[in-house]
C-alpha cells in the first residue's frame, strides 16, 4: 500500500500493475488525504480520470451506509460525476452488482487442446474475419482488443467455415508483488450463433495450456454471477474466493 500511495495522482504504474499493458498513464489513483482507517474498517477512496469516485470498503459490510455517504460527499468535493462503493464479501449481495472471484492454480495439468489456433498464425483470409467478429462482440471488449493487437500478446481463436467464431486473449503473464507469475485476464467470447457447441470450453482450456507452458503459477478471474463464463469456470473446478460487490452511492 505504501507503494500505491507513493504514486497516487502521478499517473505512474507500479511494476506489477496489470493495466500497464493498455496505457502509458494510470487512470485511477488513491485520494490519500481522504482515507479513513481504524480497527473496525478502512475506507480508501480512488478517483478516475473519467470522473468516477470509488470508496473501497475493507471490513464488515455493515459499514456500507457510512461508505456510501463518504462516496457521495467526496464525489461532490472532487467534482466527480459518479460515486460508488466497492467491497468484498463471502457471498453475493442481492442489492449490488457482484462478480465472483475465482482462482485457477497451475499445480495441476493443463493438457494441450486440439482445434484452437493463434490469430497471428492464421491464414490471411481467416485472420481478416476477426474484424467482423470483434464488431459483433464489441460490448464484450473485442473492438478495443482489435485496436491493440499490435501491442499485446497472442489471441487464441476458434475457427469454423474459414471465419473466427470465438476468441480468448491477449495471452500474457506478469509477476505479482511477491514474485509469483500470474496469467493476466483475457477478453473471452463466442459468437451467439456458435454457442452451445463447446467452443468456449475449448478456448478456455487452450488458454490454460498456454499459461502452463509460459510459466504461470495462477490466474485470478472475475466473472459475472450466473453468466456463461461464471458457469464454465465453476464447472472447470476453479476455487471460489468470494465476491466483489459494487453499489452506486
Coordinates of C-alpha atoms in Angstrom, one line a residue:
X1 CA 0.0 0.0 0.0
X2 CA 2.9 2.4 0.6
X3 CA 3.9 1.9 -3.0
X4 CA 0.4 2.6 -4.2
X5 CA 0.2 5.8 -2.1
X6 CA 3.6 6.9 -3.3
X7 CA 2.4 7.2 -6.9
X8 CA -1.1 8.5 -6.2
X9 CA -2.0 11.1 -8.7
X10 CA 1.3 10.9 -10.6
X11 CA -0.1 8.7 -13.4
X12 CA 2.7 6.2 -12.8
X13 CA 2.2 2.4 -12.8
X14 CA 3.7 0.0 -10.3
X15 CA 5.7 -2.8 -12.0
X16 CA 3.0 -5.4 -11.2
X17 CA 0.0 -3.3 -12.3
X18 CA -1.9 -5.3 -15.0
X19 CA -3.2 -2.1 -16.6
X20 CA 0.3 -1.2 -17.8
X21 CA -0.4 -3.2 -21.0
X22 CA -3.2 -0.9 -22.0
X23 CA -1.9 2.6 -21.4
X24 CA 1.2 4.7 -20.7
X25 CA -0.6 6.5 -17.8
X26 CA -2.5 5.3 -14.8
X27 CA -6.1 6.5 -15.0
X28 CA -7.1 5.9 -11.3
X29 CA -5.4 6.9 -8.2
X30 CA -5.9 6.8 -4.4
X31 CA -7.1 10.0 -2.8
X32 CA -4.6 9.6 0.1
X33 CA -5.8 12.6 2.2
X34 CA -9.3 11.2 2.5
X35 CA -8.5 7.7 3.7
X36 CA -10.4 6.7 6.9
X37 CA -9.0 3.8 9.0
X38 CA -9.4 2.4 12.4
X39 CA -9.7 -1.1 14.0
X40 CA -13.2 -1.6 12.6
X41 CA -12.9 -0.5 9.0
X42 CA -10.8 1.1 6.3
X43 CA -12.3 3.4 3.6
X44 CA -9.9 4.1 0.7
X45 CA -11.3 6.5 -1.9
X46 CA -10.0 6.5 -5.5
X47 CA -10.7 8.9 -8.3
X48 CA -10.5 8.1 -12.1
X49 CA -9.7 10.5 -14.9
X50 CA -13.2 9.7 -16.2
X51 CA -14.8 11.3 -13.1
X52 CA -15.7 8.3 -11.0
X53 CA -15.1 8.4 -7.3
X54 CA -15.0 5.0 -5.6
X55 CA -14.8 4.2 -2.0
X56 CA -13.2 0.8 -1.3
X57 CA -14.6 -0.6 1.9
X58 CA -12.4 -3.1 3.9
X59 CA -14.0 -4.5 6.9
X60 CA -17.6 -5.6 7.9
X61 CA -20.1 -4.6 5.2
X62 CA -22.2 -3.3 8.0
X63 CA -20.3 -0.1 7.3
X64 CA -21.8 0.1 3.8
X65 CA -24.1 3.1 4.6
X66 CA -21.1 5.0 6.0
X67 CA -19.1 4.2 2.9
X68 CA -22.0 5.4 0.6
X69 CA -22.2 8.7 2.5
X70 CA -18.5 9.2 2.2
X71 CA -18.5 8.4 -1.5
X72 CA -21.3 10.9 -2.2
X73 CA -19.6 13.6 -0.2
X74 CA -16.2 13.0 -1.8
X75 CA -17.6 12.9 -5.3
X76 CA -19.0 16.4 -4.7
X77 CA -15.7 17.7 -3.2
X78 CA -13.7 16.4 -6.1
X79 CA -16.2 17.2 -8.8
X80 CA -16.8 13.6 -9.8
X81 CA -19.9 12.8 -11.8
X82 CA -20.4 9.3 -10.3
X83 CA -19.9 7.8 -6.9
X84 CA -19.7 4.1 -6.0
X85 CA -18.8 1.8 -3.1
X86 CA -16.8 -1.4 -3.7
X87 CA -16.3 -4.1 -1.2
X88 CA -15.5 -7.8 -0.9
X89 CA -17.6 -10.5 0.9
X90 CA -18.1 -14.2 1.1
X91 CA -21.5 -14.4 -0.7
X92 CA -23.3 -12.4 -3.3
X93 CA -25.4 -9.3 -2.4
X94 CA -28.8 -9.1 -3.9
X95 CA -28.7 -5.3 -3.8
X96 CA -25.4 -4.8 -5.6
X97 CA -23.6 -5.7 -8.8
X98 CA -21.4 -8.7 -8.0
X99 CA -18.6 -10.6 -9.7
X100 CA -17.3 -13.9 -8.4
X101 CA -13.5 -14.1 -7.8
X102 CA -12.1 -17.4 -8.8
X103 CA -8.6 -18.9 -8.7
X104 CA -7.0 -21.3 -11.2
X105 CA -3.6 -22.6 -10.0
X106 CA -1.2 -24.3 -12.3
X107 CA -0.2 -27.0 -9.9
X108 CA -2.4 -29.4 -11.9
X109 CA -2.1 -30.3 -15.6
X110 CA -3.5 -28.2 -18.4
X111 CA -3.4 -30.6 -21.4
X112 CA -2.9 -29.4 -25.0
X113 CA -6.2 -28.7 -26.8
X114 CA -6.8 -29.5 -30.5
X115 CA -8.8 -27.3 -32.8
X116 CA -7.7 -23.9 -31.3
X117 CA -5.2 -21.7 -33.1
X118 CA -3.3 -18.5 -32.8
X119 CA -4.8 -15.5 -34.6
X120 CA -1.4 -14.2 -35.9
X121 CA -0.7 -17.6 -37.4
X122 CA -4.0 -18.0 -39.2
X123 CA -4.3 -17.7 -43.0
X124 CA -4.9 -14.1 -44.1
X125 CA -8.5 -14.7 -45.2
X126 CA -9.3 -16.2 -41.8
X127 CA -7.4 -13.5 -39.8
X128 CA -9.3 -10.9 -41.7
X129 CA -12.6 -12.1 -40.3
X130 CA -11.5 -11.1 -36.8
X131 CA -12.7 -7.5 -37.7
X132 CA -16.3 -8.7 -38.1
X133 CA -16.0 -11.0 -35.0
X134 CA -14.8 -8.0 -32.9
X135 CA -17.6 -5.8 -34.2
X136 CA -20.2 -8.4 -33.2
X137 CA -18.7 -8.7 -29.7
X138 CA -17.8 -5.0 -29.2
X139 CA -19.8 -4.9 -26.0
X140 CA -17.5 -7.7 -24.6
X141 CA -14.4 -5.6 -25.3
X142 CA -13.2 -7.2 -28.6
X143 CA -13.4 -4.0 -30.6
X144 CA -11.0 -2.4 -28.1
X145 CA -8.7 -5.5 -28.2
X146 CA -8.8 -5.5 -32.0
X147 CA -7.4 -1.9 -31.9
X148 CA -4.5 -3.1 -29.8
X149 CA -3.5 -6.3 -31.5
X150 CA -0.1 -5.0 -32.5
X151 CA 0.9 -4.2 -28.9
X152 CA -0.3 -7.1 -26.9
X153 CA 0.2 -10.9 -26.6
X154 CA -1.3 -13.6 -28.8
X155 CA -5.0 -14.2 -29.2
X156 CA -6.3 -17.8 -29.4
X157 CA -9.2 -18.4 -31.8
X158 CA -11.8 -21.0 -32.7
X159 CA -12.4 -21.1 -36.5
X160 CA -15.4 -22.6 -38.3
X161 CA -16.1 -22.3 -42.0
X162 CA -13.0 -20.2 -42.5
X163 CA -14.0 -17.5 -40.1
X164 CA -13.2 -16.6 -36.5
X165 CA -16.2 -17.5 -34.3
X166 CA -14.6 -17.5 -30.8
X167 CA -11.5 -16.0 -29.2
X168 CA -9.7 -15.6 -25.9
X169 CA -6.8 -13.2 -25.3
X170 CA -4.5 -11.5 -25.1
X171 CA -2.3 -14.2 -23.6
X172 CA 0.2 -12.5 -21.3
X173 CA 1.8 -13.1 -17.9
X174 CA 3.2 -10.7 -15.3
X175 CA 4.9 -11.1 -11.9
X176 CA 2.8 -10.1 -8.9
X177 CA 4.1 -8.2 -5.9
X178 CA 5.6 -11.3 -4.3
X179 CA 7.2 -12.7 -7.4
X180 CA 4.6 -15.2 -8.4
X181 CA 3.8 -15.3 -12.1
X182 CA 0.1 -14.7 -12.9
X183 CA -1.7 -15.3 -16.2
X184 CA -3.4 -12.0 -16.8
X185 CA -7.2 -11.7 -17.5
X186 CA -8.4 -12.1 -21.1
X187 CA -11.3 -11.0 -23.3
X188 CA -13.3 -14.1 -23.9
X189 CA -16.3 -14.7 -26.2
X190 CA -18.0 -16.8 -28.8
X191 CA -20.5 -15.6 -31.5
X192 CA -24.1 -16.1 -30.4
X193 CA -24.9 -18.4 -33.2
X194 CA -22.0 -20.7 -32.3
X195 CA -22.6 -21.0 -28.6
X196 CA -23.6 -24.3 -27.1
X197 CA -21.1 -26.2 -29.2
X198 CA -18.3 -26.5 -26.6
X199 CA -16.1 -23.9 -28.2
X200 CA -15.9 -21.7 -25.1
X201 CA -14.6 -24.7 -23.1
X202 CA -12.0 -25.5 -25.8
X203 CA -10.8 -21.9 -25.8
X204 CA -10.7 -21.8 -22.0
X205 CA -8.7 -25.0 -21.8
X206 CA -6.3 -23.8 -24.6
X207 CA -5.7 -20.6 -22.6
X208 CA -4.9 -22.6 -19.5
X209 CA -2.4 -24.7 -21.5
X210 CA -0.8 -21.6 -22.8
X211 CA -0.5 -20.3 -19.3
X212 CA 1.1 -23.5 -18.1
X213 CA 3.5 -23.6 -21.0
X214 CA 4.5 -20.0 -20.3
X215 CA 5.3 -20.4 -16.6
X216 CA 2.2 -19.1 -14.9
X217 CA 1.6 -20.0 -11.3
X218 CA -2.0 -19.0 -11.2
X219 CA -4.8 -16.9 -12.7
X220 CA -7.4 -14.8 -10.8
X221 CA -10.7 -14.2 -12.7
X222 CA -13.8 -12.1 -12.0
X223 CA -16.9 -13.5 -13.6
X224 CA -20.5 -12.1 -13.6
X225 CA -22.5 -14.3 -11.3
X226 CA -24.6 -16.7 -13.2
X227 CA -23.2 -15.7 -16.6
X228 CA -21.7 -18.1 -19.2
X229 CA -18.1 -17.6 -18.1
X230 CA -19.1 -18.0 -14.5
X231 CA -20.8 -21.3 -15.1
X232 CA -17.8 -22.5 -17.3
X233 CA -15.2 -21.6 -14.7
X234 CA -17.1 -23.3 -11.9
X235 CA -17.5 -26.4 -13.9
X236 CA -13.8 -26.5 -14.5
X237 CA -13.1 -26.7 -10.8
X238 CA -11.7 -23.3 -10.0
X239 CA -11.5 -22.2 -6.4
X240 CA -14.3 -19.8 -5.4
X241 CA -12.7 -17.0 -3.3
X242 CA -15.7 -14.7 -2.8
X243 CA -17.4 -11.7 -4.4
X244 CA -16.5 -8.2 -5.3
X245 CA -19.7 -6.1 -4.9
X246 CA -20.3 -2.5 -6.2
X247 CA -23.2 -0.2 -5.4
X248 CA -23.9 3.4 -6.5
X249 CA -23.8 6.0 -3.7

